[in-house]
mmCIF file of C-alpha atoms and ligand atoms in Angstrom:
data_model
loop_
_atom_site.group_PDB
_atom_site.id
_atom_site.type_symbol
_atom_site.label_atom_id
_atom_site.label_comp_id
_atom_site.label_asym_id
_atom_site.label_seq_id
_atom_site.Cartn_x
_atom_site.Cartn_y
_atom_site.Cartn_z
ATOM 1 C CA MET A 1293 0.000 0.000 0.000
ATOM 2 C CA PHE A 1294 2.814 2.357 0.969
ATOM 3 C CA LEU A 1295 4.597 1.593 -2.310
ATOM 4 C CA ILE A 1296 1.448 2.233 -4.356
ATOM 5 C CA LYS A 1297 0.993 5.570 -2.584
ATOM 6 C CA ARG A 1298 4.601 6.555 -3.282
ATOM 7 C CA LEU A 1299 4.239 5.613 -6.950
ATOM 8 C CA LEU A 1300 0.836 7.202 -7.549
ATOM 9 C CA LYS A 1301 1.279 10.449 -5.599
ATOM 10 C CA PRO A 1302 3.667 12.137 -8.098
ATOM 11 C CA ILE A 1303 1.198 11.327 -10.885
ATOM 12 C CA LEU A 1304 -2.121 12.077 -9.178
ATOM 13 C CA VAL A 1305 -1.184 15.335 -7.409
ATOM 14 C CA PRO A 1306 -0.268 17.233 -10.618
ATOM 15 C CA ILE A 1307 -3.438 15.870 -12.319
ATOM 16 C CA TRP A 1308 -5.533 17.053 -9.354
ATOM 17 C CA ASN A 1309 -3.834 20.497 -9.351
ATOM 18 C CA ARG A 1310 -4.291 20.941 -13.080
ATOM 19 C CA SER A 1311 -7.965 19.907 -12.854
ATOM 20 C CA CYS A 1312 -8.591 22.446 -10.071
ATOM 21 C CA PHE A 1313 -6.834 25.191 -12.071
ATOM 22 C CA PHE A 1314 -8.841 24.307 -15.201
ATOM 23 C CA ILE A 1315 -12.173 24.433 -13.326
ATOM 24 C CA TRP A 1316 -11.248 27.745 -11.641
ATOM 25 C CA ARG A 1317 -10.060 29.287 -14.934
ATOM 26 C CA THR A 1318 -13.192 28.097 -16.786
ATOM 27 C CA GLY A 1319 -15.321 29.712 -14.071
ATOM 28 C CA GLU A 1320 -13.497 33.064 -14.448
ATOM 29 C CA ILE A 1321 -13.781 33.044 -18.233
ATOM 30 C CA GLY A 1322 -17.429 31.916 -18.087
ATOM 31 C CA GLU A 1323 -18.251 34.808 -15.725
ATOM 32 C CA ALA A 1324 -16.598 37.297 -18.125
ATOM 33 C CA LEU A 1325 -18.530 35.899 -21.098
ATOM 34 C CA MET A 1326 -21.847 35.912 -19.239
ATOM 35 C CA ARG A 1327 -21.379 39.558 -18.285
ATOM 36 C CA GLY A 1328 -20.300 40.500 -21.807
ATOM 37 C CA ARG A 1329 -16.850 41.595 -20.679
ATOM 38 C CA ILE A 1330 -15.183 40.959 -24.034
ATOM 39 C CA ALA A 1331 -12.873 43.294 -25.935
ATOM 40 C CA ARG A 1332 -10.049 43.338 -28.420
ATOM 41 C CA CYS A 1333 -6.826 43.540 -26.431
ATOM 42 C CA ALA A 1334 -4.646 46.533 -27.330
ATOM 43 C CA ILE A 1335 -1.525 44.550 -26.430
ATOM 44 C CA CYS A 1336 -1.872 41.223 -28.241
ATOM 45 C CA GLY A 1337 -4.695 42.247 -30.599
ATOM 46 C CA ARG A 1338 -6.854 39.210 -29.840
ATOM 47 C CA LEU A 1339 -10.525 39.252 -28.954
ATOM 48 C CA SER A 1340 -10.638 38.198 -25.321
ATOM 49 C CA PRO A 1341 -12.928 37.702 -22.334
ATOM 50 C CA LEU A 1342 -11.677 40.089 -19.619
ATOM 51 C CA VAL A 1343 -11.135 38.258 -16.350
ATOM 52 C CA TYR A 1344 -12.067 40.256 -13.233
ATOM 53 C CA ARG A 1345 -10.568 39.224 -9.882
ATOM 54 C CA PRO A 1346 -12.253 41.106 -7.012
ATOM 55 C CA TRP A 1347 -10.432 38.911 -4.484
ATOM 56 C CA LEU A 1348 -7.117 40.625 -5.328
ATOM 57 C CA ILE A 1349 -8.068 43.394 -2.896
ATOM 58 C CA THR A 1350 -8.690 41.410 0.267
ATOM 59 C CA PRO A 1351 -10.771 42.688 3.221
ATOM 60 C CA THR A 1352 -7.464 43.077 5.121
ATOM 61 C CA LEU A 1353 -6.091 45.384 2.403
ATOM 62 C CA VAL A 1354 -9.359 47.347 2.285
ATOM 63 C CA GLU A 1355 -9.088 47.944 6.031
ATOM 64 C CA ARG A 1356 -5.347 48.690 5.944
ATOM 65 C CA TRP A 1357 -5.653 51.102 3.030
ATOM 66 C CA GLY A 1358 -8.831 52.711 4.399
ATOM 67 C CA VAL A 1359 -10.586 52.653 1.015
ATOM 68 C CA SER A 1360 -14.306 52.340 0.315
ATOM 69 C CA ARG A 1361 -15.733 49.141 -1.165
ATOM 70 C CA GLU A 1362 -16.385 51.025 -4.392
ATOM 71 C CA ALA A 1363 -12.735 52.137 -4.582
ATOM 72 C CA ALA A 1364 -11.557 48.600 -3.717
ATOM 73 C CA ALA A 1365 -13.589 47.240 -6.658
ATOM 74 C CA ALA A 1366 -12.092 49.902 -8.957
ATOM 75 C CA ILE A 1367 -8.560 48.980 -7.818
ATOM 76 C CA ALA A 1368 -9.333 45.293 -8.430
ATOM 77 C CA ARG A 1369 -10.583 46.152 -11.948
ATOM 78 C CA LYS A 1370 -7.405 48.132 -12.601
ATOM 79 C CA GLU A 1371 -5.220 45.265 -11.393
ATOM 80 C CA SER A 1372 -7.150 42.581 -13.271
ATOM 81 C CA THR A 1373 -9.789 42.742 -16.059
ATOM 82 C CA MET A 1374 -7.162 40.691 -17.815
ATOM 83 C CA CYS A 1375 -6.814 39.494 -21.376
ATOM 84 C CA VAL A 1376 -6.815 35.682 -21.239
ATOM 85 C CA TRP A 1377 -4.253 35.476 -24.037
ATOM 86 C CA CYS A 1378 -1.448 37.835 -22.974
ATOM 87 C CA GLY A 1379 -2.411 38.500 -19.341
ATOM 88 C CA GLY A 1380 -2.557 42.274 -19.942
ATOM 89 C CA LYS A 1381 -4.395 43.889 -17.026
ATOM 90 C CA LEU A 1382 -6.563 46.994 -17.433
ATOM 91 C CA ARG A 1383 -3.885 49.563 -16.519
ATOM 92 C CA ASN A 1384 -1.374 48.054 -18.934
ATOM 93 C CA ARG A 1385 -3.901 47.611 -21.731
ATOM 94 C CA ARG A 1386 -4.677 51.325 -21.318
ATOM 95 C CA ILE A 1387 -0.974 52.208 -21.569
ATOM 96 C CA ALA A 1388 -1.006 50.178 -24.807
ATOM 97 C CA GLU A 1389 -4.095 52.096 -26.061
ATOM 98 C CA THR A 1390 -2.277 55.348 -25.303
ATOM 99 C CA LEU A 1391 0.819 54.275 -27.234
ATOM 100 C CA LEU A 1392 -1.298 53.258 -30.229
ATOM 101 C CA ASP A 1393 -3.170 56.601 -30.138
ATOM 102 C CA LEU A 1394 -0.120 58.826 -29.744
ATOM 103 C CA TYR A 1395 2.296 56.983 -32.026
ATOM 104 C CA PRO A 1396 0.522 56.014 -35.240
ATOM 105 C CA ARG A 1397 2.460 54.033 -37.830
ATOM 106 C CA GLY A 1398 3.142 54.175 -41.556
ATOM 107 C CA SER A 1399 2.555 56.847 -44.170
ATOM 108 C CA PRO A 1400 -0.083 58.212 -44.060
ATOM 109 C CA PRO A 1401 -0.102 57.535 -40.297
ATOM 110 C CA ARG A 1402 -2.610 54.901 -39.200
ATOM 111 C CA ARG A 1403 -3.336 53.670 -35.698
ATOM 112 C CA ALA A 1404 -2.070 50.130 -35.147
ATOM 113 C CA ARG A 1405 -4.608 47.707 -33.678
ATOM 114 C CA SER A 1406 -2.220 46.225 -31.158
ATOM 115 C CA ILE A 1407 1.287 46.485 -29.726
ATOM 116 C CA VAL A 1408 2.099 43.322 -31.713
ATOM 117 C CA GLU A 1409 1.463 45.276 -34.956
ATOM 118 C CA TRP A 1410 2.928 48.498 -33.570
ATOM 119 C CA VAL A 1411 6.421 47.139 -32.874
ATOM 120 C CA ARG A 1412 6.774 45.913 -36.481
ATOM 121 C CA GLU A 1413 6.686 49.432 -37.944
ATOM 122 C CA PRO A 1414 9.985 51.123 -38.952
ATOM 123 C CA VAL A 1415 8.860 54.452 -37.493
ATOM 124 C CA ILE A 1416 8.217 52.775 -34.124
ATOM 125 C CA GLN A 1417 11.479 50.841 -34.352
ATOM 126 C CA SER A 1418 13.321 54.164 -34.497
ATOM 127 C CA LEU A 1419 11.960 55.252 -31.087
ATOM 128 C CA GLN A 1420 14.306 55.349 -28.103
ATOM 129 C CA ILE A 1421 12.311 53.824 -25.235
ATOM 130 C CA ALA A 1422 13.178 53.465 -21.538
ATOM 131 C CA GLU A 1423 10.958 50.969 -19.723
ATOM 132 C CA ILE A 1424 11.642 51.536 -16.039
ATOM 133 C CA ASN A 1425 10.317 48.501 -14.169
ATOM 134 C CA LEU A 1426 8.676 45.792 -16.222
ATOM 135 C CA ILE A 1427 5.181 46.445 -17.589
ATOM 136 C CA GLU A 1428 3.474 43.068 -17.700
ATOM 137 C CA GLY A 1429 2.023 42.109 -21.048
ATOM 138 C CA ILE A 1430 3.593 45.003 -22.966
ATOM 139 C CA HIS A 1431 7.180 44.136 -22.029
ATOM 140 C CA SER A 1432 7.375 40.890 -23.993
ATOM 141 C CA TYR A 1433 6.632 42.792 -27.234
ATOM 142 C CA ILE A 1434 8.449 46.111 -26.796
ATOM 143 C CA LYS A 1435 11.619 44.346 -25.670
ATOM 144 C CA LEU A 1436 11.992 43.329 -29.336
ATOM 145 C CA LEU A 1437 12.454 46.955 -30.390
ATOM 146 C CA PRO A 1438 16.067 47.832 -31.284
ATOM 147 C CA HIS A 1439 16.261 50.930 -29.058
ATOM 148 C CA HIS A 1440 14.441 49.576 -26.016
ATOM 149 C CA TYR A 1441 16.176 49.956 -22.624
ATOM 150 C CA TYR A 1442 14.654 47.937 -19.793
ATOM 151 C CA SER A 1443 15.731 48.363 -16.196
ATOM 152 C CA GLU A 1444 14.639 47.460 -12.686
ATOM 153 C CA TYR A 1445 15.364 49.159 -9.382
ATOM 154 C CA GLN A 1446 18.533 47.681 -7.874
ATOM 155 C CA ASP A 1447 16.997 45.555 -5.120
ATOM 156 C CA ARG A 1448 13.936 44.370 -6.972
ATOM 157 C CA ILE A 1449 15.405 41.703 -9.191
ATOM 158 C CA GLU A 1450 18.079 39.061 -8.831
ATOM 159 C CA ASP A 1451 18.889 38.531 -12.517
ATOM 160 C CA PRO A 1452 22.344 40.134 -13.073
ATOM 161 C CA ALA A 1453 21.596 40.473 -16.798
ATOM 162 C CA VAL A 1454 18.896 43.058 -16.089
ATOM 163 C CA ARG A 1455 20.068 46.662 -16.028
ATOM 164 C CA ARG A 1456 19.686 48.480 -12.689
ATOM 165 C CA GLU A 1457 18.422 52.041 -12.616
ATOM 166 C CA ASP A 1458 17.426 54.342 -9.780
ATOM 167 C CA LEU A 1459 14.809 56.817 -10.998
ATOM 168 C CA THR A 1460 16.332 59.554 -8.857
ATOM 169 C CA ARG A 1461 19.805 59.049 -10.414
ATOM 170 C CA LEU A 1462 19.389 57.706 -13.936
ATOM 171 C CA SER A 1463 22.597 56.755 -15.720
ATOM 172 C CA TYR A 1464 21.230 57.725 -19.150
ATOM 173 C CA PRO A 1465 22.498 60.834 -20.946
ATOM 174 C CA SER A 1466 20.267 63.909 -21.164
ATOM 175 C CA ASP A 1467 17.809 64.208 -24.080
ATOM 176 C CA SER A 1468 18.054 60.467 -24.853
ATOM 177 C CA PHE A 1469 14.517 59.100 -25.025
ATOM 178 C CA ASP A 1470 11.367 59.600 -27.058
ATOM 179 C CA LEU A 1471 9.468 57.621 -24.453
ATOM 180 C CA VAL A 1472 9.857 56.783 -20.782
ATOM 181 C CA LEU A 1473 7.382 54.184 -19.498
ATOM 182 C CA THR A 1474 6.603 53.459 -15.847
ATOM 183 C CA SER A 1475 3.652 51.708 -14.273
ATOM 184 C CA GLU A 1476 2.787 51.917 -10.555
ATOM 185 C CA THR A 1477 6.345 53.008 -9.749
ATOM 186 C CA LEU A 1478 6.498 56.709 -8.799
ATOM 187 C CA GLU A 1479 4.669 56.180 -5.493
ATOM 188 C CA HIS A 1480 7.559 53.983 -4.304
ATOM 189 C CA VAL A 1481 10.346 56.464 -5.094
ATOM 190 C CA PRO A 1482 11.653 58.163 -1.918
ATOM 191 C CA ASP A 1483 12.427 61.477 -3.659
ATOM 192 C CA LEU A 1484 9.661 62.244 -6.139
ATOM 193 C CA GLY A 1485 11.106 65.650 -7.069
ATOM 194 C CA ALA A 1486 14.416 64.048 -8.062
ATOM 195 C CA ALA A 1487 12.626 61.330 -10.080
ATOM 196 C CA LEU A 1488 10.577 63.870 -12.042
ATOM 197 C CA ARG A 1489 13.663 65.973 -12.639
ATOM 198 C CA GLU A 1490 15.561 62.934 -13.941
ATOM 199 C CA ILE A 1491 12.748 61.819 -16.238
ATOM 200 C CA LEU A 1492 12.542 65.333 -17.647
ATOM 201 C CA ARG A 1493 16.317 65.361 -18.150
ATOM 202 C CA VAL A 1494 16.549 62.066 -20.076
ATOM 203 C CA LEU A 1495 13.544 62.800 -22.322
ATOM 204 C CA LYS A 1496 14.209 64.464 -25.657
ATOM 205 C CA PRO A 1497 12.341 67.750 -26.134
ATOM 206 C CA GLY A 1498 8.900 66.612 -27.288
ATOM 207 C CA GLY A 1499 9.442 63.185 -25.658
ATOM 208 C CA LYS A 1500 6.828 61.718 -23.346
ATOM 209 C CA HIS A 1501 6.643 59.970 -20.002
ATOM 210 C CA ILE A 1502 3.605 57.675 -20.069
ATOM 211 C CA PHE A 1503 2.605 56.115 -16.772
ATOM 212 C CA THR A 1504 -0.008 54.899 -14.329
ATOM 213 C CA ILE A 1505 0.022 55.419 -10.572
ATOM 214 C CA PRO A 1506 -2.375 54.877 -7.676
ATOM 215 C CA GLN A 1507 -4.281 58.042 -6.869
ATOM 216 C CA ASP A 1508 -6.865 58.978 -4.268
ATOM 217 C CA PRO A 1509 -9.443 61.332 -5.809
ATOM 218 C CA ALA A 1510 -10.725 62.207 -2.318
ATOM 219 C CA ALA A 1511 -7.325 63.579 -1.239
ATOM 220 C CA ALA A 1512 -7.132 67.229 -2.296
ATOM 221 C CA ARG A 1513 -3.345 67.337 -2.101
ATOM 222 C CA THR A 1514 -0.462 64.979 -2.751
ATOM 223 C CA PHE A 1515 1.503 64.224 0.416
ATOM 224 C CA ARG A 1516 4.485 62.265 1.621
ATOM 225 C CA ARG A 1517 3.709 59.159 3.644
ATOM 226 C CA ALA A 1518 7.409 58.549 4.264
ATOM 227 C CA SER A 1519 10.818 59.989 3.437
ATOM 228 C CA LEU A 1520 14.367 58.734 3.343
ATOM 229 C CA SER A 1521 16.748 60.412 5.809
ATOM 230 C CA ALA A 1522 20.376 61.233 4.988
ATOM 231 C CA ASP A 1523 21.538 58.246 7.078
ATOM 232 C CA GLY A 1524 19.361 55.894 4.997
ATOM 233 C CA SER A 1525 16.678 55.400 7.641
ATOM 234 C CA ILE A 1526 13.016 55.779 6.743
ATOM 235 C CA GLU A 1527 10.944 58.420 8.487
ATOM 236 C CA HIS A 1528 7.204 57.751 8.473
ATOM 237 C CA HIS A 1529 4.827 60.723 8.358
ATOM 238 C CA ALA A 1530 1.688 58.565 8.183
ATOM 239 C CA THR A 1531 0.784 54.926 8.789
ATOM 240 C CA PRO A 1532 3.203 52.844 6.667
ATOM 241 C CA LEU A 1533 1.485 51.511 3.585
ATOM 242 C CA TYR A 1534 2.838 48.672 1.451
ATOM 243 C CA HIS A 1535 1.680 47.529 -1.959
ATOM 244 C CA PRO A 1536 1.598 43.757 -2.397
ATOM 245 C CA ALA A 1537 4.754 42.634 -4.202
ATOM 246 C CA GLY A 1538 7.859 40.591 -3.516
ATOM 247 C CA ASP A 1539 8.366 39.098 -0.081
ATOM 248 C CA HIS A 1540 7.276 42.055 2.029
ATOM 249 C CA GLY A 1541 5.589 44.490 -0.360
ATOM 250 C CA TYR A 1542 6.863 47.898 -1.460
ATOM 251 C CA LEU A 1543 6.581 50.915 0.806
ATOM 252 C CA VAL A 1544 4.521 53.829 -0.503
ATOM 253 C CA PHE A 1545 6.465 57.090 -0.109
ATOM 254 C CA THR A 1546 3.999 59.387 -1.883
ATOM 255 C CA GLU A 1547 0.201 59.423 -1.797
ATOM 256 C CA PHE A 1548 -1.061 61.116 -4.934
ATOM 257 C CA GLY A 1549 -4.104 63.363 -4.639
ATOM 258 C CA ALA A 1550 -6.387 65.348 -6.911
ATOM 259 C CA ASP A 1551 -3.696 68.004 -7.467
ATOM 260 C CA LEU A 1552 -1.424 65.670 -9.453
ATOM 261 C CA VAL A 1553 -1.849 67.308 -12.880
ATOM 262 C CA GLU A 1554 -1.012 70.667 -11.322
ATOM 263 C CA LEU A 1555 2.028 69.169 -9.568
ATOM 264 C CA LEU A 1556 3.342 67.583 -12.784
ATOM 265 C CA GLU A 1557 2.883 70.808 -14.739
ATOM 266 C CA ARG A 1558 4.768 72.732 -12.068
ATOM 267 C CA ALA A 1559 7.562 70.150 -12.424
ATOM 268 C CA GLY A 1560 7.887 71.216 -16.065
ATOM 269 C CA PHE A 1561 5.716 68.677 -17.937
ATOM 270 C CA GLU A 1562 2.888 69.313 -20.374
ATOM 271 C CA THR A 1563 0.392 66.944 -18.819
ATOM 272 C CA GLU A 1564 -2.593 65.079 -20.232
ATOM 273 C CA LEU A 1565 -4.835 62.767 -18.250
ATOM 274 C CA ARG A 1566 -6.375 59.974 -20.316
ATOM 275 C CA PHE A 1567 -9.350 57.736 -19.471
ATOM 276 C CA GLY A 1568 -10.456 60.352 -16.931
ATOM 277 C CA PRO A 1569 -11.995 61.740 -14.862
ATOM 278 C CA ILE A 1570 -10.612 60.018 -11.778
ATOM 279 C CA SER A 1571 -13.274 58.723 -9.454
ATOM 280 C CA ASN A 1572 -13.806 55.762 -7.178
ATOM 281 C CA ARG A 1573 -15.621 54.111 -10.092
ATOM 282 C CA ASP A 1574 -12.514 54.228 -12.311
ATOM 283 C CA LEU A 1575 -8.979 54.561 -10.948
ATOM 284 C CA ALA A 1576 -7.079 53.281 -13.993
ATOM 285 C CA GLN A 1577 -6.106 56.547 -15.676
ATOM 286 C CA VAL A 1578 -3.001 57.000 -17.784
ATOM 287 C CA TYR A 1579 -0.823 60.113 -17.516
ATOM 288 C CA VAL A 1580 1.028 61.512 -20.511
ATOM 289 C CA CYS A 1581 3.727 64.000 -19.518
ATOM 290 C CA GLY A 1582 5.477 65.705 -22.399
ATOM 291 C CA LYS A 1583 8.802 67.504 -22.207
ATOM 292 C CA PRO A 1584 8.231 70.892 -23.837
ATOM 293 C CA ASP A 1585 10.403 72.237 -26.628
ATOM 294 C CA ARG A 1586 13.847 73.228 -25.413
ATOM 295 C CA GLY A 1587 13.309 77.009 -25.453
ATOM 296 C CA GLN A 1588 10.127 76.805 -23.430
ATOM 297 C CA PHE A 1589 11.571 74.127 -21.130
ATOM 298 C CA ASP A 1590 14.725 76.066 -20.275
ATOM 299 C CA THR A 1591 12.824 79.088 -19.066
ATOM 300 C CA THR A 1592 10.555 77.217 -16.658
ATOM 301 C CA SER A 1593 11.992 73.934 -15.465
ATOM 302 C CA ALA A 1594 14.398 74.881 -12.661
ATOM 303 C CA ASP A 1595 11.997 77.074 -10.686
ATOM 304 C CA ALA A 1596 9.078 74.761 -11.447
ATOM 305 C CA THR A 1597 10.743 71.640 -10.041
ATOM 306 C CA THR A 1598 11.791 73.481 -6.890
ATOM 307 C CA THR A 1599 8.210 74.648 -6.395
ATOM 308 C CA ALA A 1600 6.861 71.132 -6.928
ATOM 309 C CA GLU A 1601 9.251 69.728 -4.325
ATOM 310 C CA LYS A 1602 8.372 72.464 -1.849
ATOM 311 C CA ASN A 1603 4.696 71.731 -2.430
ATOM 312 C CA LEU A 1604 5.295 68.054 -1.626
ATOM 313 C CA VAL A 1605 7.150 68.833 1.595
ATOM 314 C CA ASP A 1606 4.548 71.332 2.705
ATOM 315 C CA GLY A 1607 1.753 68.939 1.791
HETATM 316 ZN ZN1 ZN B 967 -3.976 40.391 -24.885
#
């Protein structure tokens, strides 16, 4: 009996696990189909049921973050509503939509239907792109572009082949990139002013920083939850908040409020909010921050960044 158990267990356990996964996955897809949540994915271009996972935001997180149930559902939609083919979640599919809208292909310019089509175009292949922290779904396609630079923050990845970059001290030369892409990253940077200044520096005039971040529409002003002291210790100005990731989660340094567009413009960016307005019904907006033409930029940027930093500290 013992021998039979030892022989059968390695065979039966994987079969059982796969069956459970199949049933669970079928249920998710069936729910999406029944509710008519089907769309063409802007990343992979396939027609897909969009899988919604409300359980991603657990009751513990709702309590810890102090968000309403409506906001919790909106966060869960942002972090799921996934394409079953490429796994692209809502916030990343919206970044893809934004790229397709803002960077048409060919002559005369036409909007590509997906990132898969988009990366094949010569005009897109000429773009210098910095992807700072991996954007799930999109990454596997844009990494094929010849001028794509992918990096992770130093402690976030063990693979030595991956380039390390600190957003507050980028190693890239000034005026290097047509596009800087980040997704749910800026809130974890200890010195937001330095990060914005660095992004502005490495963008070419007319280049764009396209990103998503968590934002609380009920908070009138952006404020610091925590800051990094000169000795490397962390000073908390509010209850420490961590976003689920890695072993312990990532600390939130900045809580973004309703004044974010104003703050970004004061930092020197021409700012556009897409998929707005922000509300607790929809928290998956995409920001497009353009670096103005050199002449205009030079006259405003230094004072503007200082003001933005002061605003953060005062907030
Ligand atoms: Zn897809």
